[in-house]
Amino acid sequence: METSDICLCSFFTDPVSYYNPLHIAVMRNKPDMVQMLLGHGAEIDKRDRIHESSPLDLAGEEADRLPCLRVLLDLGADVNAKDKNGKTALLHALAISDGLTVNNTDNIQLLLERGADVNAATHDGESSMSSLTFLVKEALDSSPEDGKEIRHFCTHVAHLLLSHGADPSCCLNAADGEVWEPSLTYTSLENFDLFFPLAALLLQHGASFFCSHHSASYWTGQRLIFTRLAEVLRESSDDVDVADLFAKAEALLDLARVCSPVLPPLFPQSEVPVLEQVSAHQSLLELYSKLKDQESQPLPLRCLCRRLIHHCLRPWPFEEKVKALPLPDRLKVLLLPEHSWTDTPGWDAFKSHNSQR
């Protein structure tokens, strides 16, 4: 192709799709052509006239377009540019992901590493956390096989978003601006037995154990866990399942006690769900009593110091920040995550709502 041809075609627009040659090169995953077009005058952030997609938006949507995504970012594409609806390339990548046929975690990671705003939101309130929360809910109504794949995808992406400062405990603003949707932390704790690895990950990263927008009056993690315990206990009589259920609940409550910035007060004992089965209800009361005893006992000074320093080092990731502190290596080790759930066999098993009916 002659240089003059490149200059001419870089401004040509397809009359059907309204994509220009740069868009088409990205969609066909031709990174060399992308670089050539940009080197001869193609506009790097040019949007098509129908969908208003930029080349960067298109590159982030498909996993096999990662080479094009890298070229565009290397050559100066605006990682936080928005379309007419306020959607950034990161939000495009998340919106098209389903954890099954579209699994573009590498694209999402690269966008975040190059400065994508993890808190960006569209005019309708769509955000990275709302997209992830939507997928978590989708997993609940999927087959066990699909649900497990979606959950693994959500856990991986949640780790990426948390590592770049996302708040998973803030309620999500719905399109009408008045109704608030449950946060990712709320959704995972509400079904903690189904999303235990995700819930544990959120708490390990210091997620608030109550709504970070409306405060503890809106929801608390303790109340969500007890409500879910009661729901499952009413349906299950298997001693092994019940033992695992309480083990997961206690593991999450312990993580929250150590890792959450502020632990909300425990709700009154009179609000513990009542169960007809005496032994099950007694188990709930025993767990409540244990939490009440812990509430009256302060955490060790070491844990309080870790919590305060972690808060000062935000946004995440803080591992590199800890390594850069002028402290002995032994102290740095103490600042890194100390409490983590044990990978108990079977705890990563997934049962959707469909499989429980």
CSV table of C-alpha atoms in Angstrom, one decimal:
chain,number,residue,atom,x,y,z
A,1,MET,CA,0.0,0.0,0.0
A,2,GLU,CA,1.4,3.4,-1.0
A,3,THR,CA,1.8,6.2,1.6
A,4,SER,CA,-0.7,8.3,-0.2
A,5,ASP,CA,-3.3,5.5,-0.2
A,6,ILE,CA,-2.8,5.2,3.6
A,7,CYS,CA,-3.4,8.9,4.1
A,8,LEU,CA,-6.5,8.8,2.0
A,9,CYS,CA,-8.0,5.6,3.5
A,10,SER,CA,-7.4,6.8,7.0
A,11,PHE,CA,-10.2,9.3,6.6
A,12,PHE,CA,-12.5,6.9,4.6
A,13,THR,CA,-15.7,5.8,6.4
A,14,ASP,CA,-17.6,2.6,5.4
A,15,PRO,CA,-21.1,3.7,4.3
A,16,VAL,CA,-22.8,0.8,5.9
A,17,SER,CA,-21.0,0.3,9.3
A,18,TYR,CA,-19.6,3.9,9.5
A,19,TYR,CA,-16.3,2.4,10.7
A,20,ASN,CA,-13.2,3.9,9.4
A,21,PRO,CA,-10.1,1.9,8.4
A,22,LEU,CA,-8.6,2.1,11.9
A,23,HIS,CA,-11.8,0.7,13.4
A,24,ILE,CA,-11.7,-2.1,10.8
A,25,ALA,CA,-8.0,-2.9,11.5
A,26,VAL,CA,-8.8,-3.2,15.2
A,27,MET,CA,-11.8,-5.5,14.6
A,28,ARG,CA,-9.7,-7.7,12.4
A,29,ASN,CA,-6.9,-7.7,15.0
A,30,LYS,CA,-4.2,-6.2,12.7
A,31,PRO,CA,-1.9,-4.4,15.1
A,32,ASP,CA,0.7,-3.7,12.4
A,33,MET,CA,-2.0,-2.1,10.3
A,34,VAL,CA,-3.2,-0.1,13.3
A,35,GLN,CA,0.3,1.2,13.8
A,36,MET,CA,0.7,2.0,10.1
A,37,LEU,CA,-2.5,3.9,9.9
A,38,LEU,CA,-1.7,5.9,13.0
A,39,GLY,CA,1.7,6.7,11.7
A,40,HIS,CA,0.1,8.2,8.6
A,41,GLY,CA,-2.5,10.5,10.1
A,42,ALA,CA,-5.4,8.4,11.3
A,43,GLU,CA,-7.2,9.9,14.3
A,44,ILE,CA,-6.6,7.6,17.2
A,45,ASP,CA,-9.7,8.5,19.2
A,46,LYS,CA,-12.1,8.9,16.2
A,47,ARG,CA,-15.6,7.4,16.9
A,48,ASP,CA,-18.0,5.9,14.5
A,49,ARG,CA,-21.2,7.8,13.8
A,50,ILE,CA,-23.7,5.1,14.9
A,51,HIS,CA,-22.4,3.5,18.1
A,52,GLU,CA,-19.8,6.2,18.9
A,53,SER,CA,-17.2,3.5,19.5
A,54,SER,CA,-13.6,4.5,19.5
A,55,PRO,CA,-10.8,2.1,18.3
A,56,LEU,CA,-9.9,1.7,21.9
A,57,ASP,CA,-13.4,0.7,22.9
A,58,LEU,CA,-13.4,-2.0,20.2
A,59,ALA,CA,-10.0,-3.2,21.1
A,60,GLY,CA,-10.9,-3.8,24.7
A,61,GLU,CA,-14.1,-5.8,24.0
A,62,GLU,CA,-12.5,-8.9,22.6
A,63,ALA,CA,-9.7,-11.0,24.2
A,64,ASP,CA,-7.9,-11.6,20.8
A,65,ARG,CA,-7.7,-7.9,20.2
A,66,LEU,CA,-5.2,-7.4,23.1
A,67,PRO,CA,-2.3,-6.7,20.7
A,68,CYS,CA,-4.3,-3.8,19.1
A,69,LEU,CA,-5.3,-2.5,22.5
A,70,ARG,CA,-1.6,-2.4,23.5
A,71,VAL,CA,-0.6,-0.6,20.3
A,72,LEU,CA,-3.4,2.0,20.8
A,73,LEU,CA,-2.4,2.7,24.4
A,74,ASP,CA,1.3,2.9,23.5
A,75,LEU,CA,0.6,5.5,20.9
A,76,GLY,CA,-1.5,7.7,23.1
A,77,ALA,CA,-5.1,6.7,23.0
A,78,ASP,CA,-7.2,8.4,25.7
A,79,VAL,CA,-7.9,5.6,28.1
A,80,ASN,CA,-10.7,7.5,29.9
A,81,ALA,CA,-12.4,9.0,26.8
A,82,LYS,CA,-16.2,8.6,27.0
A,83,ASP,CA,-18.8,8.1,24.3
A,84,LYS,CA,-22.1,10.0,24.2
A,85,ASN,CA,-23.5,7.9,27.1
A,86,GLY,CA,-20.4,8.4,29.3
A,87,LYS,CA,-19.0,4.9,28.7
A,88,THR,CA,-15.3,4.5,28.8
A,89,ALA,CA,-13.2,1.7,27.2
A,90,LEU,CA,-13.1,-0.1,30.6
A,91,LEU,CA,-16.9,0.0,30.9
A,92,HIS,CA,-17.2,-1.2,27.3
A,93,ALA,CA,-14.9,-4.2,28.1
A,94,LEU,CA,-16.9,-5.0,31.2
A,95,ALA,CA,-20.3,-4.6,29.7
A,96,ILE,CA,-19.6,-7.1,26.9
A,97,SER,CA,-18.0,-9.7,29.3
A,98,ASP,CA,-20.1,-12.7,30.3
A,99,GLY,CA,-17.4,-14.9,31.9
A,100,LEU,CA,-18.3,-17.6,29.4
A,101,THR,CA,-18.0,-16.8,25.7
A,102,VAL,CA,-16.4,-13.4,26.3
A,103,ASN,CA,-13.6,-13.5,28.9
A,104,ASN,CA,-11.4,-10.5,28.4
A,105,THR,CA,-9.6,-10.2,31.7
A,106,ASP,CA,-6.3,-9.4,30.1
A,107,ASN,CA,-7.8,-6.5,28.3
A,108,ILE,CA,-9.4,-5.2,31.5
A,109,GLN,CA,-6.1,-5.6,33.4
A,110,LEU,CA,-4.2,-3.7,30.7
A,111,LEU,CA,-6.7,-0.8,30.7
A,112,LEU,CA,-6.4,-0.5,34.5
A,113,GLU,CA,-2.6,-0.6,34.4
A,114,ARG,CA,-2.7,2.2,31.9
A,115,GLY,CA,-4.8,4.4,34.1
A,116,ALA,CA,-8.4,3.6,33.4
A,117,ASP,CA,-10.7,5.3,35.9
A,118,VAL,CA,-12.1,2.4,38.0
A,119,ASN,CA,-14.8,4.8,39.4
A,120,ALA,CA,-16.0,6.0,36.0
A,121,ALA,CA,-19.8,5.8,35.5
A,122,THR,CA,-22.2,6.4,32.6
A,123,HIS,CA,-25.0,9.0,32.6
A,124,ASP,CA,-27.3,6.1,33.6
A,125,GLY,CA,-25.1,5.1,36.6
A,126,GLU,CA,-23.5,2.1,34.9
A,127,SER,CA,-20.1,1.4,36.5
A,128,SER,CA,-17.4,-1.3,36.7
A,129,MET,CA,-19.0,-2.5,40.0
A,130,SER,CA,-22.5,-2.5,38.6
A,131,SER,CA,-21.4,-4.6,35.6
A,132,LEU,CA,-19.7,-7.1,37.9
A,133,THR,CA,-22.7,-7.2,40.3
A,134,PHE,CA,-25.0,-7.9,37.4
A,135,LEU,CA,-22.8,-10.9,36.4
A,136,VAL,CA,-22.9,-12.3,39.9
A,137,LYS,CA,-26.7,-12.2,39.8
A,138,GLU,CA,-26.6,-13.9,36.4
A,139,ALA,CA,-24.6,-16.7,37.9
A,140,LEU,CA,-27.3,-17.4,40.4
A,141,ASP,CA,-29.7,-18.3,37.7
A,142,SER,CA,-27.2,-20.2,35.5
A,143,SER,CA,-26.5,-23.9,35.3
A,144,PRO,CA,-23.9,-25.1,38.0
A,145,GLU,CA,-21.2,-25.4,35.3
A,146,ASP,CA,-21.8,-21.9,33.8
A,147,GLY,CA,-22.3,-20.4,37.2
A,148,LYS,CA,-18.9,-21.7,38.3
A,149,GLU,CA,-17.2,-20.2,35.3
A,150,ILE,CA,-19.0,-16.9,35.7
A,151,ARG,CA,-18.0,-16.8,39.4
A,152,HIS,CA,-14.4,-17.5,38.7
A,153,PHE,CA,-14.4,-14.6,36.1
A,154,CYS,CA,-16.1,-12.3,38.6
A,155,THR,CA,-13.6,-13.1,41.3
A,156,HIS,CA,-10.7,-12.5,39.0
A,157,VAL,CA,-12.0,-9.2,37.7
A,158,ALA,CA,-13.0,-8.1,41.3
A,159,HIS,CA,-9.4,-8.6,42.3
A,160,LEU,CA,-8.2,-6.4,39.5
A,161,LEU,CA,-10.8,-3.6,40.3
A,162,LEU,CA,-10.0,-3.8,44.0
A,163,SER,CA,-6.3,-3.5,43.3
A,164,HIS,CA,-7.0,-0.2,41.6
A,165,GLY,CA,-9.2,1.4,44.3
A,166,ALA,CA,-12.7,0.3,43.5
A,167,ASP,CA,-15.2,0.4,46.4
A,168,PRO,CA,-17.3,-2.8,46.4
A,169,SER,CA,-19.5,-1.8,49.3
A,170,CYS,CA,-21.1,1.4,47.9
A,171,CYS,CA,-24.7,0.9,46.8
A,172,LEU,CA,-25.1,1.3,43.0
A,173,ASN,CA,-27.0,4.3,41.6
A,174,ALA,CA,-29.9,3.1,39.3
A,175,ALA,CA,-30.8,4.9,36.2
A,176,ASP,CA,-33.6,7.0,37.8
A,177,GLY,CA,-31.2,8.4,40.3
A,178,GLU,CA,-33.5,7.6,43.2
A,179,VAL,CA,-33.5,3.9,43.6
A,180,TRP,CA,-30.3,2.3,44.8
A,181,GLU,CA,-29.2,-1.2,43.8
A,182,PRO,CA,-27.3,-3.6,46.1
A,183,SER,CA,-23.5,-3.4,46.0
A,184,LEU,CA,-21.1,-6.2,45.1
A,185,THR,CA,-20.3,-6.8,48.8
A,186,TYR,CA,-24.0,-6.9,49.6
A,187,THR,CA,-24.7,-9.4,46.8
A,188,SER,CA,-21.8,-11.7,47.7
A,189,LEU,CA,-22.6,-11.7,51.4
A,190,GLU,CA,-26.3,-12.2,50.7
A,191,ASN,CA,-25.3,-15.5,49.1
A,192,PHE,CA,-22.1,-16.1,50.9
A,193,ASP,CA,-22.4,-19.9,50.7
A,194,LEU,CA,-22.5,-19.7,46.9
A,195,PHE,CA,-19.9,-16.9,46.5
A,196,PHE,CA,-17.6,-17.6,49.4
A,197,PRO,CA,-14.3,-17.0,47.5
A,198,LEU,CA,-15.6,-13.7,46.2
A,199,ALA,CA,-16.9,-12.6,49.6
A,200,ALA,CA,-13.6,-13.6,51.2
A,201,LEU,CA,-11.6,-11.7,48.6
A,202,LEU,CA,-13.6,-8.5,49.1
A,203,LEU,CA,-13.1,-8.6,52.9
A,204,GLN,CA,-9.4,-9.4,52.6
A,205,HIS,CA,-9.1,-6.2,50.6
A,206,GLY,CA,-10.7,-4.2,53.3
A,207,ALA,CA,-14.2,-3.9,51.9
A,208,SER,CA,-16.6,-2.1,54.3
A,209,PHE,CA,-18.9,-4.5,56.2
A,210,PHE,CA,-21.8,-2.1,55.8
A,211,CYS,CA,-23.0,0.3,53.0
A,212,SER,CA,-20.3,2.8,52.4
A,213,HIS,CA,-22.8,5.3,51.0
A,214,HIS,CA,-25.8,5.0,53.4
A,215,SER,CA,-24.0,3.7,56.5
A,216,ALA,CA,-24.9,0.8,58.7
A,217,SER,CA,-28.6,1.8,58.8
A,218,TYR,CA,-28.9,0.4,55.2
A,219,TRP,CA,-27.3,-3.0,55.7
A,220,THR,CA,-24.6,-4.7,57.7
A,221,GLY,CA,-22.6,-7.9,56.9
A,222,GLN,CA,-23.6,-9.6,60.1
A,223,ARG,CA,-27.3,-9.2,59.4
A,224,LEU,CA,-26.9,-10.5,55.8
A,225,ILE,CA,-24.9,-13.5,56.9
A,226,PHE,CA,-27.4,-14.4,59.7
A,227,THR,CA,-30.3,-14.0,57.2
A,228,ARG,CA,-28.7,-16.3,54.7
A,229,LEU,CA,-27.8,-18.8,57.5
A,230,ALA,CA,-31.5,-18.9,58.4
A,231,GLU,CA,-32.6,-19.3,54.8
A,232,VAL,CA,-30.3,-22.3,54.2
A,233,LEU,CA,-31.0,-23.9,57.6
A,234,ARG,CA,-34.7,-23.9,56.9
A,235,GLU,CA,-34.1,-25.9,53.7
A,236,SER,CA,-31.2,-28.2,54.6
A,237,SER,CA,-31.0,-31.0,57.2
A,238,ASP,CA,-27.6,-32.5,56.1
A,239,ASP,CA,-25.2,-32.2,59.0
A,240,VAL,CA,-22.2,-31.9,56.8
A,241,ASP,CA,-23.8,-29.1,54.7
A,242,VAL,CA,-24.8,-27.3,57.9
A,243,ALA,CA,-21.3,-27.6,59.4
A,244,ASP,CA,-19.7,-26.2,56.2
A,245,LEU,CA,-22.2,-23.4,56.2
A,246,PHE,CA,-21.3,-22.3,59.7
A,247,ALA,CA,-17.6,-22.7,59.0
A,248,LYS,CA,-17.9,-20.3,56.0
A,249,ALA,CA,-20.0,-17.8,58.0
A,250,GLU,CA,-17.4,-17.8,60.8
A,251,ALA,CA,-14.5,-17.4,58.4
A,252,LEU,CA,-16.1,-14.4,56.8
A,253,LEU,CA,-17.0,-12.8,60.2
A,254,ASP,CA,-13.4,-13.3,61.4
A,255,LEU,CA,-12.1,-11.7,58.2
A,256,ALA,CA,-14.4,-8.7,58.6
A,257,ARG,CA,-13.3,-8.3,62.2
A,258,VAL,CA,-9.6,-8.2,61.3
A,259,CYS,CA,-9.6,-6.6,57.8
A,260,SER,CA,-12.6,-4.2,57.6
A,261,PRO,CA,-11.8,-0.6,58.4
A,262,VAL,CA,-14.7,-0.2,60.8
A,263,LEU,CA,-16.9,-3.0,62.1
A,264,PRO,CA,-20.6,-2.0,62.5
A,265,PRO,CA,-22.3,-2.7,65.8
A,266,LEU,CA,-24.0,-6.1,66.1
A,267,PHE,CA,-27.8,-6.0,65.7
A,268,PRO,CA,-29.9,-6.8,68.9
A,269,GLN,CA,-30.3,-10.5,69.8
A,270,SER,CA,-34.1,-10.1,69.5
A,271,GLU,CA,-33.5,-9.7,65.7
A,272,VAL,CA,-31.8,-13.1,65.3
A,273,PRO,CA,-34.0,-15.1,62.8
A,274,VAL,CA,-36.2,-17.6,64.6
A,275,LEU,CA,-36.1,-21.2,63.3
A,276,GLU,CA,-38.6,-23.9,64.1
A,277,GLN,CA,-35.9,-26.5,64.4
A,278,VAL,CA,-34.6,-26.0,68.0
A,279,SER,CA,-31.0,-27.2,67.3
A,280,ALA,CA,-30.6,-24.9,64.3
A,281,HIS,CA,-31.9,-21.9,66.2
A,282,GLN,CA,-29.6,-22.8,69.1
A,283,SER,CA,-26.6,-22.8,66.7
A,284,LEU,CA,-27.6,-19.3,65.5
A,285,LEU,CA,-27.8,-18.0,69.1
A,286,GLU,CA,-24.4,-19.6,69.9
A,287,LEU,CA,-22.8,-17.8,66.9
A,288,TYR,CA,-24.5,-14.6,68.0
A,289,SER,CA,-23.2,-14.9,71.5
A,290,LYS,CA,-19.7,-15.5,70.2
A,291,LEU,CA,-19.8,-12.3,68.1
A,292,LYS,CA,-21.2,-10.4,71.1
A,293,ASP,CA,-18.3,-11.5,73.2
A,294,GLN,CA,-15.8,-10.5,70.5
A,295,GLU,CA,-17.5,-7.1,70.2
A,296,SER,CA,-16.7,-6.4,73.9
A,297,GLN,CA,-13.0,-7.3,73.4
A,298,PRO,CA,-10.7,-5.0,71.6
A,299,LEU,CA,-8.6,-6.3,68.7
A,300,PRO,CA,-4.9,-6.7,69.4
A,301,LEU,CA,-2.8,-3.5,68.9
A,302,ARG,CA,-1.0,-5.1,66.0
A,303,CYS,CA,-4.3,-5.6,64.1
A,304,LEU,CA,-5.4,-2.1,64.8
A,305,CYS,CA,-2.1,-0.7,63.6
A,306,ARG,CA,-2.3,-2.8,60.4
A,307,ARG,CA,-5.8,-1.5,59.8
A,308,LEU,CA,-4.9,2.1,60.2
A,309,ILE,CA,-1.8,1.8,58.0
A,310,HIS,CA,-3.8,0.0,55.3
A,311,HIS,CA,-6.3,2.8,55.3
A,312,CYS,CA,-3.5,5.4,54.9
A,313,LEU,CA,-2.0,3.5,52.0
A,314,ARG,CA,-5.1,3.4,49.9
A,315,PRO,CA,-6.0,3.3,47.1
A,316,TRP,CA,-4.9,-0.3,46.4
A,317,PRO,CA,-2.7,-2.1,45.5
A,318,PHE,CA,-0.7,-1.4,48.6
A,319,GLU,CA,1.9,-4.3,48.4
A,320,GLU,CA,4.4,-2.1,46.5
A,321,LYS,CA,3.7,0.8,48.8
A,322,VAL,CA,4.5,-1.4,51.8
A,323,LYS,CA,7.7,-2.5,50.2
A,324,ALA,CA,8.7,1.1,49.7
A,325,LEU,CA,8.2,2.1,53.4
A,326,PRO,CA,11.4,2.8,55.4
A,327,LEU,CA,10.8,-0.1,57.7
A,328,PRO,CA,12.6,-3.4,58.5
A,329,ASP,CA,11.5,-6.3,56.3
A,330,ARG,CA,10.1,-8.1,59.3
A,331,LEU,CA,7.6,-5.2,59.9
A,332,LYS,CA,6.7,-5.0,56.3
A,333,VAL,CA,5.7,-8.7,56.4
A,334,LEU,CA,3.3,-7.9,59.3
A,335,LEU,CA,1.6,-5.2,57.2
A,336,LEU,CA,0.8,-7.5,54.3
A,337,PRO,CA,-2.4,-9.5,54.4
A,338,GLU,CA,-2.3,-11.7,57.5
A,339,HIS,CA,-5.7,-13.4,57.6
A,340,SER,CA,-6.9,-15.4,54.7
A,341,TRP,CA,-9.4,-18.2,54.3
A,342,THR,CA,-8.1,-21.7,54.0
A,343,ASP,CA,-8.8,-23.3,50.7
A,344,THR,CA,-10.9,-26.0,52.2
A,345,PRO,CA,-11.9,-28.8,49.7
A,346,GLY,CA,-15.4,-28.2,48.4
A,347,TRP,CA,-15.7,-24.6,49.5
A,348,ASP,CA,-15.3,-23.5,45.9
A,349,ALA,CA,-18.1,-25.6,44.7
A,350,PHE,CA,-21.0,-23.7,43.1
A,351,LYS,CA,-24.7,-24.5,43.3
A,352,SER,CA,-26.9,-22.0,41.4
A,353,HIS,CA,-30.4,-21.2,42.5
A,354,ASN,CA,-31.6,-23.4,39.7
A,355,SER,CA,-29.8,-26.5,41.0
A,356,GLN,CA,-31.2,-25.9,44.5
A,357,ARG,CA,-34.8,-26.0,43.4
